[in-house]
mmCIF file of C-alpha atoms in Angstrom:
data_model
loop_
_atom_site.group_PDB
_atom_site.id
_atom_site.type_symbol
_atom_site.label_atom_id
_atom_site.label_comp_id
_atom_site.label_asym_id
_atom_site.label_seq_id
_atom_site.Cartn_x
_atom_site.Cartn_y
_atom_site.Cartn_z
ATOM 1 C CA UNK A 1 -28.324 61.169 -31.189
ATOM 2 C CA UNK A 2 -27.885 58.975 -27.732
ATOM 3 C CA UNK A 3 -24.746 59.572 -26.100
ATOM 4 C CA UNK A 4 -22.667 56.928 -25.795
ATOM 5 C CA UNK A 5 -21.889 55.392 -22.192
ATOM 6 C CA UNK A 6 -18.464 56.273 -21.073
ATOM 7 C CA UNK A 7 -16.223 53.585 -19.382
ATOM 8 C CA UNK A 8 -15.528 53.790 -16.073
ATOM 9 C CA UNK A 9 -12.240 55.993 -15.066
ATOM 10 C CA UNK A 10 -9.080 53.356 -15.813
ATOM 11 C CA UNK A 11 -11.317 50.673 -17.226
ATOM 12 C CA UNK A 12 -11.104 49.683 -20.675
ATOM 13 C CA UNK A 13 -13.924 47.603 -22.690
ATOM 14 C CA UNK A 14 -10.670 45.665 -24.447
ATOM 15 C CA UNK A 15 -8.862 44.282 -21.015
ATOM 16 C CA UNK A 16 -8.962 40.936 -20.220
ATOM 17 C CA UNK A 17 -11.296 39.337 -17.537
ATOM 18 C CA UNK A 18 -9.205 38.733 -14.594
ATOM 19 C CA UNK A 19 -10.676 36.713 -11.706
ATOM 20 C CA UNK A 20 -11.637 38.516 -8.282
ATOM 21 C CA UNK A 21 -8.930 38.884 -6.063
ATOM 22 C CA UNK A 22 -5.702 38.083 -8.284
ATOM 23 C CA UNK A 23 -7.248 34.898 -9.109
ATOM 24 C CA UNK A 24 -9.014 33.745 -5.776
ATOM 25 C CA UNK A 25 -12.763 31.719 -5.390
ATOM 26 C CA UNK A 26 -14.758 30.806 -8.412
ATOM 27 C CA UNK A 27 -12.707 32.358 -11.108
ATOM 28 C CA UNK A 28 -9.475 30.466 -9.974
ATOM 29 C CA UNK A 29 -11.493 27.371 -9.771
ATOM 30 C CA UNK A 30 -12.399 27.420 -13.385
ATOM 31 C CA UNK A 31 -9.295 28.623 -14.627
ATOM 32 C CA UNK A 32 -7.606 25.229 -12.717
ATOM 33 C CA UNK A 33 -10.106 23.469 -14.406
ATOM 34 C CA UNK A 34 -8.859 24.171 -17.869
ATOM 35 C CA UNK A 35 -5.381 23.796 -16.965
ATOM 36 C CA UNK A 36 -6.256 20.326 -15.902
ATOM 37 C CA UNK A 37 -8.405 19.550 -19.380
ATOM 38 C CA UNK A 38 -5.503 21.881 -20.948
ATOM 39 C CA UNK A 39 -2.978 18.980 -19.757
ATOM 40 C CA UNK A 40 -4.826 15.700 -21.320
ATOM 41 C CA UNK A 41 -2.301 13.058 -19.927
ATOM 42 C CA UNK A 42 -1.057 11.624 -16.886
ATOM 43 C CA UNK A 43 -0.088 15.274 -15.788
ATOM 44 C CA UNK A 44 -4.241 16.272 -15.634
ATOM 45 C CA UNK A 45 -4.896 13.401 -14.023
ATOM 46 C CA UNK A 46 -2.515 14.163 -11.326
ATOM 47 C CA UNK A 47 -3.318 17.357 -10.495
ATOM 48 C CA UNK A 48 -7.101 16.664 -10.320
ATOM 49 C CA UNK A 49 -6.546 13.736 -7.946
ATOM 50 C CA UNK A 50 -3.978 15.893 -6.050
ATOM 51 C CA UNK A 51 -6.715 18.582 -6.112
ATOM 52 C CA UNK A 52 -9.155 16.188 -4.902
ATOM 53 C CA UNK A 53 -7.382 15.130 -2.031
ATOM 54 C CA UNK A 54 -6.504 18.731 -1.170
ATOM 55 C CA UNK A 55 -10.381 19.270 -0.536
ATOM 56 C CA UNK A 56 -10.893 16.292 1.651
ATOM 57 C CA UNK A 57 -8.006 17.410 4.194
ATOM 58 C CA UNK A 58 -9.223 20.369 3.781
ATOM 59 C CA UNK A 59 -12.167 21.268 3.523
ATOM 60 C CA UNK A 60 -12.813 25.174 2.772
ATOM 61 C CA UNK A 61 -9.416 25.653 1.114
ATOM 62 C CA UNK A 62 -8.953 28.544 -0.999
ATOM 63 C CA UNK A 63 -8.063 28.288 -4.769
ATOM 64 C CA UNK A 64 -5.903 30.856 -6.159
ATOM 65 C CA UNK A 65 -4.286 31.159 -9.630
ATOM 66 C CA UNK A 66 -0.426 32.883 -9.871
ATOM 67 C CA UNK A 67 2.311 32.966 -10.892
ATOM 68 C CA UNK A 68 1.052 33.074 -14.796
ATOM 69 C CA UNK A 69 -1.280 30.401 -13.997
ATOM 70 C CA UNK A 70 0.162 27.915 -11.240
ATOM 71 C CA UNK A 71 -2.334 26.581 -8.835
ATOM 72 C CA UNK A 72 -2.367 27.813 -5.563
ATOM 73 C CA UNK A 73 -4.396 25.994 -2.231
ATOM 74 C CA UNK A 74 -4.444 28.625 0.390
ATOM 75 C CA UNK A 75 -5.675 28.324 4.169
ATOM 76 C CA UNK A 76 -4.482 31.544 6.548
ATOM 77 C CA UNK A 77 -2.099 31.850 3.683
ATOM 78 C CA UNK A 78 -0.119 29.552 1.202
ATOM 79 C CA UNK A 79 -0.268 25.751 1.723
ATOM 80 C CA UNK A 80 1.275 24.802 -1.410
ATOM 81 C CA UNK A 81 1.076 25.135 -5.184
ATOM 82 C CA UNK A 82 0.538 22.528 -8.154
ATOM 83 C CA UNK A 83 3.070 23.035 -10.890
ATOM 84 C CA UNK A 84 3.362 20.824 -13.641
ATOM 85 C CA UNK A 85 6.404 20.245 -16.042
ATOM 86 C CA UNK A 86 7.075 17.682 -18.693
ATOM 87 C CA UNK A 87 8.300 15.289 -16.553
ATOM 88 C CA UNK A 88 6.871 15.286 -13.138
ATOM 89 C CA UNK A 89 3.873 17.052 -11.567
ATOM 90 C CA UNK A 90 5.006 19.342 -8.668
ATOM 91 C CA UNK A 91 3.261 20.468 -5.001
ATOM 92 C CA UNK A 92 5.559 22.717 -3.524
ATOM 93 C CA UNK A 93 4.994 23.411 -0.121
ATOM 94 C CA UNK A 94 5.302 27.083 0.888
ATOM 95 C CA UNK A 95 6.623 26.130 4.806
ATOM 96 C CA UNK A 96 7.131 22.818 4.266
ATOM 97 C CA UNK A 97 10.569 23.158 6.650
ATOM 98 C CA UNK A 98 8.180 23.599 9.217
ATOM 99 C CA UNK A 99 6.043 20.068 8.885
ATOM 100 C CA UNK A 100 6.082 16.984 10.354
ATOM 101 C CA UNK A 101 6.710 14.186 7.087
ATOM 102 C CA UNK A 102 7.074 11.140 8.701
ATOM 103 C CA UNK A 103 6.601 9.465 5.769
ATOM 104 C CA UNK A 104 9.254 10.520 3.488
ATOM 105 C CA UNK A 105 7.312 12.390 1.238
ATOM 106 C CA UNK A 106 9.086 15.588 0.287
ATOM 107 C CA UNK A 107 11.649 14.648 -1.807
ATOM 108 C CA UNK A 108 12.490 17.845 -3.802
ATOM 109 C CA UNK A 109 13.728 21.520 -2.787
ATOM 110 C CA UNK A 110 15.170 19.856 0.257
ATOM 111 C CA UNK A 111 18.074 22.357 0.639
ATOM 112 C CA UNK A 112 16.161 25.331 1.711
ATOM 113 C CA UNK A 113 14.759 26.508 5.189
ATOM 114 C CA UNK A 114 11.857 26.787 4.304
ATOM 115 C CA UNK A 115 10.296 25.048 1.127
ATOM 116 C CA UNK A 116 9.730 21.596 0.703
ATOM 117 C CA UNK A 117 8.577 19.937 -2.671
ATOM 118 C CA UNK A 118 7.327 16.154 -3.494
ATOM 119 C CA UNK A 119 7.653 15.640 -7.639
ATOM 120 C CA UNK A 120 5.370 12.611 -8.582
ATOM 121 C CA UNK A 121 6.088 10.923 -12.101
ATOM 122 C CA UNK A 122 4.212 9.264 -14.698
ATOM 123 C CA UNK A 123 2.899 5.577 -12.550
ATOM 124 C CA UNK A 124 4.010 6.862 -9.566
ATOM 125 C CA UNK A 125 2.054 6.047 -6.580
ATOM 126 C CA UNK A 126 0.360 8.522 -4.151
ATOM 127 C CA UNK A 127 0.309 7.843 -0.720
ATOM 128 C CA UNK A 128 -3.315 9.569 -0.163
ATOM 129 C CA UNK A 129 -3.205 9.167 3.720
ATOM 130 C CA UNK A 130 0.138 10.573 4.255
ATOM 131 C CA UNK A 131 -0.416 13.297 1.716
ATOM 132 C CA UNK A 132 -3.616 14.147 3.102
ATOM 133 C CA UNK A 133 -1.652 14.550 6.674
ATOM 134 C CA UNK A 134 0.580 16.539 5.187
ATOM 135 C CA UNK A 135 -2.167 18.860 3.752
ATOM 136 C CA UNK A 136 -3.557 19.252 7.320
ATOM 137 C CA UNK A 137 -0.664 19.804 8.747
ATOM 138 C CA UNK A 138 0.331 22.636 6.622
ATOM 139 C CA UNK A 139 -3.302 24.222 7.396
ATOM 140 C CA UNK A 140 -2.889 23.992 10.943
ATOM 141 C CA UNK A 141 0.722 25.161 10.550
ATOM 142 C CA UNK A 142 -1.045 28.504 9.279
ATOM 143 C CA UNK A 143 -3.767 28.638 11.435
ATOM 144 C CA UNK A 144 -1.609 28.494 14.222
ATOM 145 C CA UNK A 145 0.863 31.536 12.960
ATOM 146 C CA UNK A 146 -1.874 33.670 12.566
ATOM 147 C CA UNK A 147 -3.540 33.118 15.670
ATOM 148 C CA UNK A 148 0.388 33.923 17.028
ATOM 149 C CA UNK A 149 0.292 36.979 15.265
ATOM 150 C CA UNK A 150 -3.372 38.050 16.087
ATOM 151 C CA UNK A 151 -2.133 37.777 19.862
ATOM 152 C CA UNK A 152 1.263 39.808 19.438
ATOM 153 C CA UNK A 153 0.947 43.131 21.437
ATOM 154 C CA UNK A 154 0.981 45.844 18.677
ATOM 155 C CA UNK A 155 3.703 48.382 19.707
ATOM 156 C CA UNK A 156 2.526 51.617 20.764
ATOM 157 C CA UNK A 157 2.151 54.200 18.300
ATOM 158 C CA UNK A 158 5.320 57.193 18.308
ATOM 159 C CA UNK A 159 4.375 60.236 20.517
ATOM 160 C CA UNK A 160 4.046 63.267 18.221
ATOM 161 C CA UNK A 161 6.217 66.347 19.131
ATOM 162 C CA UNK A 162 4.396 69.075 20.423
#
């Protein structure tokens, strides 16, 4: 009789796929592509177009899944995330405090210090160039925080006692 293969330590043959990374490269691409055909109204559309325009700023981006499936566009960390509700499709900008908007376009989760939101409803129009700046400038918001980190003197490690 052939043994039977055992399953790697912590591994069972019954879990469910998860994509690489808590839901970063191809995986998370596919899984926002059935959210999207999951939607089948105005809300898909959205978020595809949104999507779209999120790869012409900028180009590169990462796409995560979190958050029990929310869209995530990451580039040197979160740039903002694609909820949808019944009533209004959601990016959410994870420093959006920080950003130039010089044309208006956040216009939800305005009270915080750091968030900023736009909601877009059902005929609503998108203003692709502004949005599109507004992708960029989150990217080189992050870009430019990390390289400030990278160039922060660590501290020196505590002496041991002899």
């Amino acid at each position: 009789m052939a043994a039977t293969p055992k399953a790697s330590p912590g591994k069972s043959s019954k879990a469910p796929v998860k994509a690489p990374l808590e839901g970063q490269g191809e995986s998370a691409s596919a899984l926002i592509d059935a959210k999207i055909r999951s939607l089948a109204d105005w809300r898909g559309e959205t978020l595809a177009h949104l999507r779209q325009l999120m790869h012409e700023a900028v180009p590169g981006v990462v796409e995560e899944v979190k958050w029990m499936g929310v869209p995530v566009w990451s580039h040197a960390g979160i740039l903002c995330t694609g909820e949808t509700y019944k009533q209004a499709v959601k990016l959410t900008f994870a420093k959006g405090a920080s950003l130039p908007d010089p044309s208006g376009l956040f216009n939800s989760s305005l009270e915080g210090n750091t968030r900023r939101a736009i909601d877009l409803h059902e005929g609503e129009a998108i203003n692709e160039a502004a949005l599109k700046e507004l992708f960029r400038a989150a990217a080189d918001f992050n870009d430019l925080q990390a390289a400030q980190k990278k160039a922060r003197p660590k501290a020196p490690a505590p002496k041991k006692a002899a």
